[in-house]
Tab-separated table of C-alpha atoms in Angstrom:
chain	number	residue	atom	x	y	z
A	1	MET	CA	52.196	1.955	22.034
A	2	GLU	CA	51.149	2.958	25.459
A	3	LEU	CA	47.525	3.719	24.134
A	4	ALA	CA	47.413	0.452	22.286
A	5	GLY	CA	48.455	-1.549	25.192
A	6	LEU	CA	45.799	0.296	27.116
A	7	LYS	CA	43.064	-0.852	24.633
A	8	SER	CA	44.327	-4.369	24.537
A	9	GLU	CA	44.424	-4.600	28.528
A	10	ARG	CA	40.873	-3.083	28.578
A	11	SER	CA	39.642	-5.664	25.848
A	12	GLN	CA	41.224	-8.586	27.665
A	13	THR	CA	39.759	-7.375	30.914
A	14	MET	CA	36.370	-7.207	29.227
A	15	THR	CA	36.634	-10.761	28.010
A	16	ASP	CA	37.753	-12.001	31.419
A	17	THR	CA	34.532	-10.214	32.936
A	18	ILE	CA	32.465	-12.199	30.339
A	19	ASP	CA	34.493	-15.497	30.993
A	20	ASP	CA	33.902	-15.082	34.835
A	21	VAL	CA	30.158	-15.227	34.264
A	22	ALA	CA	29.845	-17.433	31.487
A	23	VAL	CA	31.518	-20.311	32.911
A	24	GLU	CA	29.258	-22.429	35.322
A	25	PRO	CA	29.327	-25.651	36.946
A	26	GLU	CA	28.338	-28.750	35.112
A	27	GLU	CA	26.078	-29.538	38.095
A	28	GLN	CA	24.101	-26.102	37.522
A	29	GLU	CA	20.438	-26.403	36.902
A	30	PRO	CA	19.706	-25.990	33.074
A	31	ALA	CA	17.392	-23.098	33.611
A	32	VAL	CA	19.271	-19.694	33.043
A	33	ASP	CA	18.597	-16.912	35.254
A	34	GLU	CA	19.217	-14.133	32.442
A	35	GLN	CA	18.267	-11.231	34.892
A	36	GLY	CA	20.998	-12.497	37.379
A	37	ILE	CA	23.506	-12.785	34.705
A	38	ALA	CA	22.930	-9.276	33.170
A	39	GLU	CA	23.074	-7.853	36.655
A	40	GLN	CA	26.361	-9.634	37.434
A	41	LEU	CA	27.846	-8.579	34.037
A	42	VAL	CA	27.051	-4.806	34.487
A	43	ALA	CA	28.309	-4.915	38.131
A	44	GLN	CA	31.676	-6.532	37.171
A	45	ALA	CA	31.889	-4.108	34.287
A	46	ARG	CA	31.605	-1.289	36.525
A	47	GLU	CA	33.827	-2.468	39.048
A	48	LYS	CA	36.585	-2.759	36.410
A	49	GLY	CA	35.830	0.654	34.877
A	50	ILE	CA	34.244	-0.721	31.621
A	51	GLU	CA	32.051	1.000	29.715
A	52	LEU	CA	28.637	-0.564	28.835
A	53	VAL	CA	28.631	0.882	25.343
A	54	GLY	CA	31.232	1.928	22.770
A	55	PRO	CA	33.631	0.035	20.834
A	56	ASN	CA	35.050	-1.964	23.621
A	57	GLY	CA	32.045	-1.688	25.885
A	58	LEU	CA	30.300	-4.793	27.513
A	59	LEU	CA	27.384	-4.813	24.987
A	60	SER	CA	29.846	-4.808	22.075
A	61	GLN	CA	31.965	-7.525	23.735
A	62	LEU	CA	28.973	-9.563	24.265
A	63	THR	CA	27.830	-9.369	20.783
A	64	LYS	CA	31.142	-10.214	19.579
A	65	ARG	CA	31.306	-13.491	21.698
A	66	VAL	CA	27.698	-14.616	20.591
A	67	PHE	CA	28.686	-14.245	17.062
A	68	GLU	CA	32.103	-16.052	17.309
A	69	THR	CA	30.232	-18.604	19.316
A	70	ALA	CA	27.859	-19.230	16.843
A	71	LEU	CA	30.148	-19.189	13.872
A	72	GLU	CA	32.200	-21.929	15.508
A	73	ALA	CA	28.858	-23.721	16.040
A	74	GLU	CA	28.365	-23.519	12.234
A	75	MET	CA	31.812	-24.567	11.502
A	76	SER	CA	31.434	-27.599	13.789
A	77	GLU	CA	28.391	-28.371	12.044
A	78	HIS	CA	30.101	-27.975	8.746
A	79	LEU	CA	33.131	-30.429	9.382
A	80	GLY	CA	31.373	-32.826	11.407
A	81	TYR	CA	33.309	-32.367	14.584
A	82	ASP	CA	33.924	-30.069	17.484
A	83	LYS	CA	37.067	-27.780	17.829
A	84	HIS	CA	40.063	-29.797	19.219
A	85	ASP	CA	38.185	-33.085	18.814
A	86	PRO	CA	40.650	-35.961	18.208
A	87	VAL	CA	38.103	-37.210	15.497
A	88	GLY	CA	39.201	-34.369	13.297
A	89	ARG	CA	42.677	-35.675	12.957
A	90	ASN	CA	43.645	-36.930	9.322
A	91	HIS	CA	39.882	-36.254	8.410
A	92	GLY	CA	40.665	-34.391	5.189
A	93	ASN	CA	39.057	-30.862	5.688
A	94	SER	CA	39.817	-29.131	8.811
A	95	ARG	CA	39.827	-25.782	10.490
A	96	ASN	CA	42.542	-23.057	9.114
A	97	GLY	CA	42.567	-20.447	11.631
A	98	VAL	CA	40.489	-17.110	11.614
A	99	ARG	CA	39.874	-14.209	9.234
A	100	SER	CA	38.801	-10.683	10.715
A	101	GLN	CA	35.916	-8.958	9.739
A	102	THR	CA	34.191	-5.789	10.881
A	103	VAL	CA	30.214	-5.969	10.869
A	104	LEU	CA	27.896	-3.143	11.433
A	105	THR	CA	25.254	-4.003	13.806
A	106	GLU	CA	22.449	-1.942	15.647
A	107	ILE	CA	24.969	-1.104	18.354
A	108	GLY	CA	27.503	0.137	16.128
A	109	PRO	CA	30.492	-1.587	14.502
A	110	VAL	CA	31.842	-4.976	15.894
A	111	ASP	CA	35.234	-6.659	15.041
A	112	ILE	CA	34.787	-10.381	14.769
A	113	GLU	CA	37.084	-13.435	13.997
A	114	VAL	CA	35.579	-15.842	11.472
A	115	PRO	CA	36.891	-19.084	11.382
A	116	ARG	CA	37.949	-20.710	8.166
A	117	ASP	CA	38.652	-24.323	6.681
A	118	LEU	CA	41.312	-25.777	4.502
A	119	ASP	CA	39.210	-26.023	1.335
A	120	ALA	CA	37.206	-22.722	1.778
A	121	SER	CA	33.921	-24.515	1.552
A	122	PHE	CA	32.474	-23.129	4.421
A	123	GLN	CA	29.654	-20.724	4.022
A	124	PRO	CA	28.576	-19.087	7.379
A	125	THR	CA	24.796	-18.102	7.732
A	126	ILE	CA	24.974	-15.812	10.577
A	127	VAL	CA	27.437	-13.501	9.149
A	128	LYS	CA	27.873	-14.348	5.449
A	129	LYS	CA	31.134	-13.793	3.563
A	130	ARG	CA	31.728	-10.040	2.713
A	131	GLN	CA	28.458	-9.214	4.652
A	132	ARG	CA	29.467	-5.681	6.159
A	133	ARG	CA	25.935	-5.084	8.044
A	134	LEU	CA	23.272	-7.034	9.586
A	135	THR	CA	19.633	-6.928	8.184
A	136	GLY	CA	18.863	-4.849	11.435
A	137	VAL	CA	20.884	-1.962	10.226
A	138	ASP	CA	19.093	-2.050	6.904
A	139	GLN	CA	15.865	-1.726	9.058
A	140	ILE	CA	17.109	1.253	10.930
A	141	VAL	CA	17.986	2.762	7.555
A	142	LEU	CA	14.627	2.596	6.278
A	143	SER	CA	13.228	3.779	9.403
A	144	LEU	CA	14.965	6.911	9.409
A	145	SER	CA	14.090	7.257	5.703
A	146	ALA	CA	10.541	6.821	6.312
A	147	ARG	CA	10.507	9.726	9.084
A	148	GLY	CA	11.848	12.149	6.515
A	149	LEU	CA	15.670	12.060	7.124
A	150	THR	CA	17.886	12.589	3.701
A	151	THR	CA	20.483	10.275	2.882
A	152	GLY	CA	23.103	12.680	4.301
A	153	GLU	CA	21.201	13.176	7.491
A	154	ILE	CA	20.971	9.214	8.009
A	155	SER	CA	24.771	8.914	7.114
A	156	ALA	CA	25.538	11.753	9.788
A	157	HIS	CA	23.106	9.767	12.303
A	158	PHE	CA	25.143	6.661	12.266
A	159	ALA	CA	28.484	8.572	12.459
A	160	GLU	CA	27.309	10.440	15.417
A	161	VAL	CA	25.413	7.814	17.392
A	162	TYR	CA	27.103	4.527	16.193
A	163	GLY	CA	30.384	5.830	15.320
A	164	ALA	CA	30.083	4.081	12.010
A	165	SER	CA	30.854	5.305	8.382
A	166	VAL	CA	27.895	4.811	6.164
A	167	SER	CA	28.108	6.601	3.105
A	168	ARG	CA	25.141	8.206	1.299
A	169	GLU	CA	25.413	5.788	-1.553
A	170	THR	CA	25.044	2.852	0.641
A	171	VAL	CA	22.217	4.559	2.422
A	172	SER	CA	20.488	4.865	-1.047
A	173	LYS	CA	21.395	1.283	-2.098
A	174	ILE	CA	19.745	0.129	1.050
A	175	THR	CA	16.323	2.121	0.479
A	176	ASP	CA	16.337	0.846	-3.118
A	177	GLN	CA	15.828	-2.835	-1.858
A	178	VAL	CA	12.463	-1.689	-1.062
A	179	LEU	CA	11.543	-1.220	-4.894
A	180	GLU	CA	10.799	-4.641	-5.579
A	181	GLU	CA	8.628	-4.814	-2.249
A	182	MET	CA	6.798	-1.909	-3.194
A	183	THR	CA	6.086	-3.483	-6.693
A	184	ALA	CA	4.529	-6.426	-4.739
A	185	TRP	CA	2.698	-4.225	-2.483
A	186	MET	CA	1.108	-2.009	-5.536
A	187	ASN	CA	-0.208	-5.432	-7.073
A	188	ARG	CA	-1.393	-7.177	-3.608
A	189	PRO	CA	-4.796	-8.557	-3.666
A	190	LEU	CA	-7.306	-6.229	-2.199
A	191	ASP	CA	-10.801	-6.490	-0.398
A	192	GLU	CA	-13.853	-7.212	-2.148
A	193	VAL	CA	-15.983	-4.253	-1.161
A	194	TYR	CA	-14.751	-1.118	0.387
A	195	PRO	CA	-17.840	1.154	1.842
A	196	VAL	CA	-15.820	4.549	1.036
A	197	ILE	CA	-12.682	5.170	-1.115
A	198	PHE	CA	-10.760	8.588	-0.884
A	199	ILE	CA	-8.902	9.826	-3.823
A	200	ASP	CA	-6.382	12.559	-2.713
A	201	ALA	CA	-3.101	13.846	-4.127
A	202	ILE	CA	0.126	15.348	-2.591
A	203	VAL	CA	2.298	17.494	-5.062
A	204	VAL	CA	6.083	16.619	-5.198
A	205	LYS	CA	9.180	18.378	-6.999
A	206	VAL	CA	10.880	16.105	-9.286
A	207	ARG	CA	14.057	17.290	-11.234
A	208	ASP	CA	13.208	16.137	-14.898
A	209	GLY	CA	15.863	18.441	-16.697
A	210	GLN	CA	14.090	21.235	-14.869
A	211	VAL	CA	12.167	21.022	-11.090
A	212	ARG	CA	8.642	20.332	-11.824
A	213	ASN	CA	5.717	19.962	-9.875
A	214	LYS	CA	3.956	16.391	-10.089
A	215	PRO	CA	1.144	14.947	-8.141
A	216	ILE	CA	1.078	11.841	-6.643
A	217	TYR	CA	-2.275	10.178	-6.257
A	218	VAL	CA	-3.156	8.213	-3.152
A	219	VAL	CA	-6.223	6.002	-3.045
A	220	ILE	CA	-7.331	5.227	0.690
A	221	GLY	CA	-10.157	2.787	1.454
A	222	VAL	CA	-12.328	2.291	4.355
A	223	SER	CA	-12.680	-1.463	4.810
A	224	VAL	CA	-15.729	-3.441	5.892
A	225	ASN	CA	-13.971	-3.958	9.095
A	226	GLY	CA	-13.615	-0.063	9.631
A	227	GLU	CA	-9.733	-0.179	8.976
A	228	ARG	CA	-8.064	2.482	6.925
A	229	ASP	CA	-6.366	0.634	3.823
A	230	ILE	CA	-3.995	2.603	1.473
A	231	LEU	CA	-4.573	0.853	-1.803
A	232	GLY	CA	-1.868	2.251	-3.782
A	233	LEU	CA	0.200	5.249	-5.212
A	234	TRP	CA	0.164	6.514	-8.782
A	235	LEU	CA	2.240	9.224	-10.326
A	236	GLY	CA	0.456	11.722	-12.535
A	237	ASP	CA	1.585	14.858	-14.378
A	238	GLY	CA	-1.208	17.281	-13.561
A	239	GLY	CA	-2.996	16.754	-16.843
A	240	GLU	CA	-4.673	13.476	-16.214
A	241	GLY	CA	-7.979	12.842	-17.841
A	242	ALA	CA	-10.757	9.961	-18.245
A	243	LYS	CA	-8.183	7.513	-19.750
A	244	PHE	CA	-5.828	7.888	-16.805
A	245	TRP	CA	-8.377	7.407	-14.172
A	246	LEU	CA	-9.825	4.383	-16.034
A	247	GLN	CA	-6.729	2.812	-16.074
A	248	VAL	CA	-6.229	3.242	-12.525
A	249	LEU	CA	-9.507	2.131	-11.315
A	250	THR	CA	-9.402	-0.795	-13.625
A	251	GLU	CA	-6.305	-1.823	-11.813
A	252	LEU	CA	-7.886	-1.674	-8.576
A	253	LYS	CA	-10.734	-3.853	-9.993
A	254	ASN	CA	-8.338	-6.303	-11.234
A	255	ARG	CA	-6.836	-6.532	-7.878
A	256	GLY	CA	-10.376	-7.926	-6.503
A	257	VAL	CA	-12.263	-4.574	-5.744
A	258	ALA	CA	-15.516	-5.704	-6.956
A	259	ASP	CA	-17.624	-2.757	-5.291
A	260	VAL	CA	-17.284	0.562	-3.861
A	261	CYS	CA	-20.395	2.409	-2.093
A	262	ILE	CA	-19.009	5.912	-2.347
A	263	ALA	CA	-16.261	7.302	-3.993
A	264	VAL	CA	-15.136	10.683	-2.576
A	265	CYS	CA	-12.955	12.808	-4.892
A	266	ASP	CA	-12.310	16.528	-5.364
A	267	GLY	CA	-13.207	17.789	-9.082
A	268	LEU	CA	-10.415	15.861	-10.866
A	269	LYS	CA	-11.032	15.868	-14.581
A	270	GLY	CA	-12.666	12.757	-16.070
A	271	LEU	CA	-12.516	11.043	-12.639
A	272	PRO	CA	-16.373	10.819	-11.928
A	273	ASP	CA	-17.090	9.328	-15.371
A	274	ALA	CA	-14.141	6.714	-15.026
A	275	ILE	CA	-15.516	5.848	-11.495
A	276	ASN	CA	-19.209	4.994	-13.014
A	277	THR	CA	-17.639	3.096	-15.815
A	278	VAL	CA	-15.763	0.737	-13.371
A	279	TRP	CA	-18.217	0.614	-10.684
A	280	GLU	CA	-21.853	1.632	-12.024
A	281	LEU	CA	-23.475	1.758	-8.824
A	282	THR	CA	-20.877	3.748	-7.111
A	283	THR	CA	-21.868	7.231	-5.757
A	284	VAL	CA	-19.718	9.989	-6.420
A	285	GLN	CA	-19.427	12.449	-3.575
A	286	ALA	CA	-17.577	15.901	-3.507
A	287	CYS	CA	-14.889	15.898	-0.992
A	288	ILE	CA	-16.170	17.823	2.109
A	289	ILE	CA	-12.571	17.376	3.641
A	290	HIS	CA	-11.068	19.381	0.766
A	291	LEU	CA	-14.035	22.085	1.236
A	292	ILE	CA	-13.282	22.642	4.963
A	293	ARG	CA	-9.459	22.583	4.107
A	294	ASN	CA	-9.863	25.118	1.562
A	295	THR	CA	-11.954	27.327	3.805
A	296	PHE	CA	-9.071	27.685	6.342
A	297	ARG	CA	-6.840	28.641	3.488
A	298	TYR	CA	-8.715	32.116	3.108
A	299	ALA	CA	-8.798	32.701	6.865
A	300	SER	CA	-6.223	33.848	9.481
A	301	ARG	CA	-5.144	31.090	11.596
A	302	LYS	CA	-6.226	32.631	14.574
A	303	CYS	CA	-9.718	32.281	13.425
A	304	TRP	CA	-9.485	28.658	12.502
A	305	ASP	CA	-10.853	27.383	15.592
A	306	GLN	CA	-13.961	29.640	15.795
A	307	ILE	CA	-14.649	29.047	12.061
A	308	ALA	CA	-14.517	25.346	12.384
A	309	HIS	CA	-16.896	25.743	15.178
A	310	ASP	CA	-19.151	27.794	13.329
A	311	LEU	CA	-19.160	25.671	9.977
A	312	ARG	CA	-19.899	22.327	11.678
A	313	PRO	CA	-23.701	23.142	11.920
A	314	VAL	CA	-23.732	23.551	8.058
A	315	TYR	CA	-22.311	20.142	7.232
A	316	THR	CA	-23.972	18.113	10.177
A	317	ALA	CA	-27.541	19.655	9.401
A	318	ALA	CA	-30.309	17.051	9.025
A	319	ASN	CA	-31.454	18.360	5.514
A	320	GLU	CA	-30.664	21.085	2.991
A	321	ALA	CA	-33.084	23.770	4.290
A	322	GLU	CA	-31.392	23.538	7.609
A	323	ALA	CA	-28.055	23.632	6.034
A	324	ARG	CA	-28.915	26.733	4.049
A	325	ALA	CA	-30.150	28.406	7.242
A	326	ARG	CA	-26.924	27.766	9.092
A	327	PHE	CA	-24.819	28.677	6.332
A	328	GLU	CA	-26.801	32.169	6.168
A	329	GLU	CA	-25.756	32.851	9.808
A	330	PHE	CA	-22.143	31.481	8.976
A	331	ALA	CA	-21.873	33.747	5.940
A	332	GLU	CA	-23.508	36.932	7.882
A	333	LYS	CA	-20.631	36.485	10.544
A	334	TRP	CA	-17.488	35.695	8.142
A	335	GLY	CA	-18.735	36.810	4.775
A	336	LYS	CA	-17.512	40.436	5.330
A	337	PRO	CA	-14.162	39.747	6.757
A	338	TYR	CA	-13.655	36.719	4.492
A	339	PRO	CA	-15.556	37.156	1.308
A	340	ALA	CA	-13.705	34.404	-0.388
A	341	ILE	CA	-14.835	31.649	1.865
A	342	LYS	CA	-18.529	32.618	1.365
A	343	ARG	CA	-17.949	32.472	-2.334
A	344	LEU	CA	-15.868	28.965	-2.014
A	345	TRP	CA	-19.091	27.402	-0.480
A	346	GLU	CA	-21.713	29.127	-2.585
A	347	ASN	CA	-19.746	27.650	-5.875
A	348	ALA	CA	-19.474	24.302	-4.285
A	349	TRP	CA	-22.974	24.044	-2.718
A	350	SER	CA	-24.592	21.992	-5.720
A	351	GLU	CA	-21.825	19.507	-5.222
A	352	PHE	CA	-22.000	19.511	-1.307
A	353	VAL	CA	-25.841	18.698	-1.195
A	354	PRO	CA	-25.835	15.362	-1.940
A	355	PHE	CA	-23.866	14.806	1.295
A	356	LEU	CA	-26.932	15.734	3.361
A	357	ASP	CA	-29.013	12.587	2.194
A	358	TYR	CA	-26.543	10.256	3.972
A	359	ASP	CA	-27.274	8.973	7.375
A	360	VAL	CA	-25.533	10.673	9.925
A	361	GLU	CA	-23.399	7.719	10.803
A	362	ILE	CA	-21.969	7.688	7.075
A	363	ARG	CA	-21.554	11.459	7.187
A	364	LYS	CA	-19.241	10.992	10.344
A	365	ILE	CA	-17.175	8.428	8.392
A	366	ILE	CA	-16.800	10.728	5.367
A	367	CYS	CA	-15.870	13.642	7.285
A	368	SER	CA	-13.489	11.875	9.738
A	369	THR	CA	-10.480	13.956	8.732
A	370	ASN	CA	-8.084	12.501	11.337
A	371	ALA	CA	-7.073	9.385	9.354
A	372	ILE	CA	-6.459	11.186	6.153
A	373	GLU	CA	-4.678	14.399	7.583
A	374	SER	CA	-2.167	12.415	9.576
A	375	LEU	CA	-1.441	10.521	6.640
A	376	ASN	CA	-1.039	13.787	4.472
A	377	ALA	CA	0.931	15.130	7.348
A	378	ARG	CA	3.355	12.382	7.290
A	379	TYR	CA	3.797	12.617	3.647
A	380	ARG	CA	4.162	16.064	3.493
A	381	ARG	CA	7.001	16.006	6.142
A	382	ALA	CA	8.613	13.432	4.211
A	383	VAL	CA	8.496	15.255	1.030
A	384	ARG	CA	9.531	18.657	2.580
A	385	VAL	CA	12.716	17.820	4.090
A	386	ARG	CA	14.035	16.344	0.834
A	387	GLY	CA	13.253	19.706	-1.225
A	388	HIS	CA	12.851	17.767	-4.418
A	389	PHE	CA	13.647	14.399	-5.951
A	390	PRO	CA	16.154	13.217	-8.615
A	391	ASN	CA	13.500	11.046	-10.542
A	392	GLU	CA	9.871	9.884	-10.232
A	393	GLN	CA	11.022	6.585	-8.716
A	394	ALA	CA	12.809	8.297	-5.886
A	395	ALA	CA	9.455	10.218	-5.124
A	396	LEU	CA	7.337	6.990	-5.034
A	397	LYS	CA	9.854	5.243	-2.933
A	398	CYS	CA	9.987	8.059	-0.407
A	399	LEU	CA	5.913	7.733	-0.020
A	400	TYR	CA	5.947	4.106	0.079
A	401	LEU	CA	8.670	3.954	2.967
A	402	THR	CA	6.201	6.299	4.648
A	403	THR	CA	3.205	4.388	4.334
A	404	ARG	CA	5.539	1.306	5.227
A	405	SER	CA	6.250	2.663	8.480
A	406	LEU	CA	2.683	3.219	9.605
A	407	ASP	CA	1.915	-0.235	10.207
A	408	PRO	CA	4.407	-3.354	11.235
A	409	THR	CA	2.633	-5.124	8.392
A	410	GLY	CA	3.692	-2.386	5.862
A	411	LYS	CA	0.053	-2.032	4.531
A	412	GLY	CA	-0.624	1.179	6.328
A	413	ARG	CA	-3.956	-0.203	7.754
A	414	ALA	CA	-5.299	1.793	11.135
A	415	ARG	CA	-8.703	2.063	12.735
A	416	TRP	CA	-10.761	4.720	10.711
A	417	ALA	CA	-13.299	5.167	13.430
A	418	THR	CA	-13.668	4.105	17.147
A	419	ARG	CA	-17.315	3.613	16.539
A	420	TRP	CA	-17.566	1.466	13.412
A	421	LYS	CA	-20.691	-0.747	13.870
A	422	PRO	CA	-23.276	2.097	13.817
A	423	ALA	CA	-21.585	3.180	10.530
A	424	LEU	CA	-21.511	-0.451	9.203
A	425	ASN	CA	-25.406	-0.700	10.015
A	426	ALA	CA	-25.892	2.679	8.136
A	427	PHE	CA	-24.074	1.442	5.047
A	428	ALA	CA	-25.899	-1.792	4.956
A	429	ILE	CA	-29.346	-0.147	5.376
A	430	THR	CA	-28.274	2.698	2.735
A	431	PHE	CA	-26.879	0.241	0.012
A	432	PRO	CA	-28.861	-3.334	0.737
A	433	GLY	CA	-27.104	-6.195	-0.574
A	434	ARG	CA	-23.682	-4.544	-1.097
A	435	ILE	CA	-22.177	-4.777	2.116
A	436	PRO	CA	-20.723	-8.552	2.753
A	437	THR	CA	-22.111	-10.356	5.886
A	438	ARG	CA	-18.946	-12.261	6.790
């Protein structure tokens, strides 16, 4: 009883503190000194020993007061008269007390009193009937999920930080809300021309009777404005052929992609033929990024920086003859300790050579690994913490949430290169008449 009395006394003290500041003389200027009010509230809360955060803290009580004031205003608008206004006498429908409701907010649970009317026709909008959480809480859940936290970790986070109980099932239902948004994103209109597109894959584990590895393909475009645009995500089974890729690329064309100058891919079966079927003039280029990435796979990590330094003159050479000379120097140094690296480049040489025909500015765009590797790192982190997914939809949802978090618009756009204009000029000269002028 003493504890309950103390809690009630502290709550009343907090209300008095807010009232002391909230009541202003009628002659006061209409402009509100928000900074002054905030400082006065904090000073009085500290003077009376009231916490700023927590269940009975200053922030929680302010939120409660704001909600209840807004709800009373909604009720007055619904009935047509203010509380205690004589106009409401014998008016028919009228106020009928309040009901208690706990709402989970961005600062934790807040207990509010929602006004009721006699005929139960009042439908509040700021806090709807039976609403248990605000939309801001849903955004927190989606943000945490996009950063790789599992449903259990998100539930524990709310319990630890906000003192709120949010079950794993609730977290899963919240993230399921983006499925419709994901479908709309996968069908959104795209740009008419992309100077370059990259087709990459990330492997996820899906529990389908038994846990199996399945690739999710991501198509990344570099727009005419020099922005990274994630065009979509497609789930495969590892045995994709020309039919699968023709379907994916036709889908992109139907969404507005009329032309692609260069399509960069990595030896996926049937893909080059499908690309040239959909876009006849597109140049298919072996992925230099994958070739470099696979080089590091065969080397000790302590040698990566030196290998990268010695390999750079090969793919930045002016022509094939110079590239061959630089590769011979590279192979002489690294061929003995890492013979697999030498064999890797020799086997891929015929696919690598066309890259040397491009202008140096175009090469920089194709070899700009930061934009792709940063995206892959985010995807891999989100996938790794989950181990495996219960179904294919859960895997796609996870990667979409990660894509969504990359940009406030949810489109995953970002600058591809800091100096884009020289590259745009190079594309316009190399592919005349195919780059839009506006």
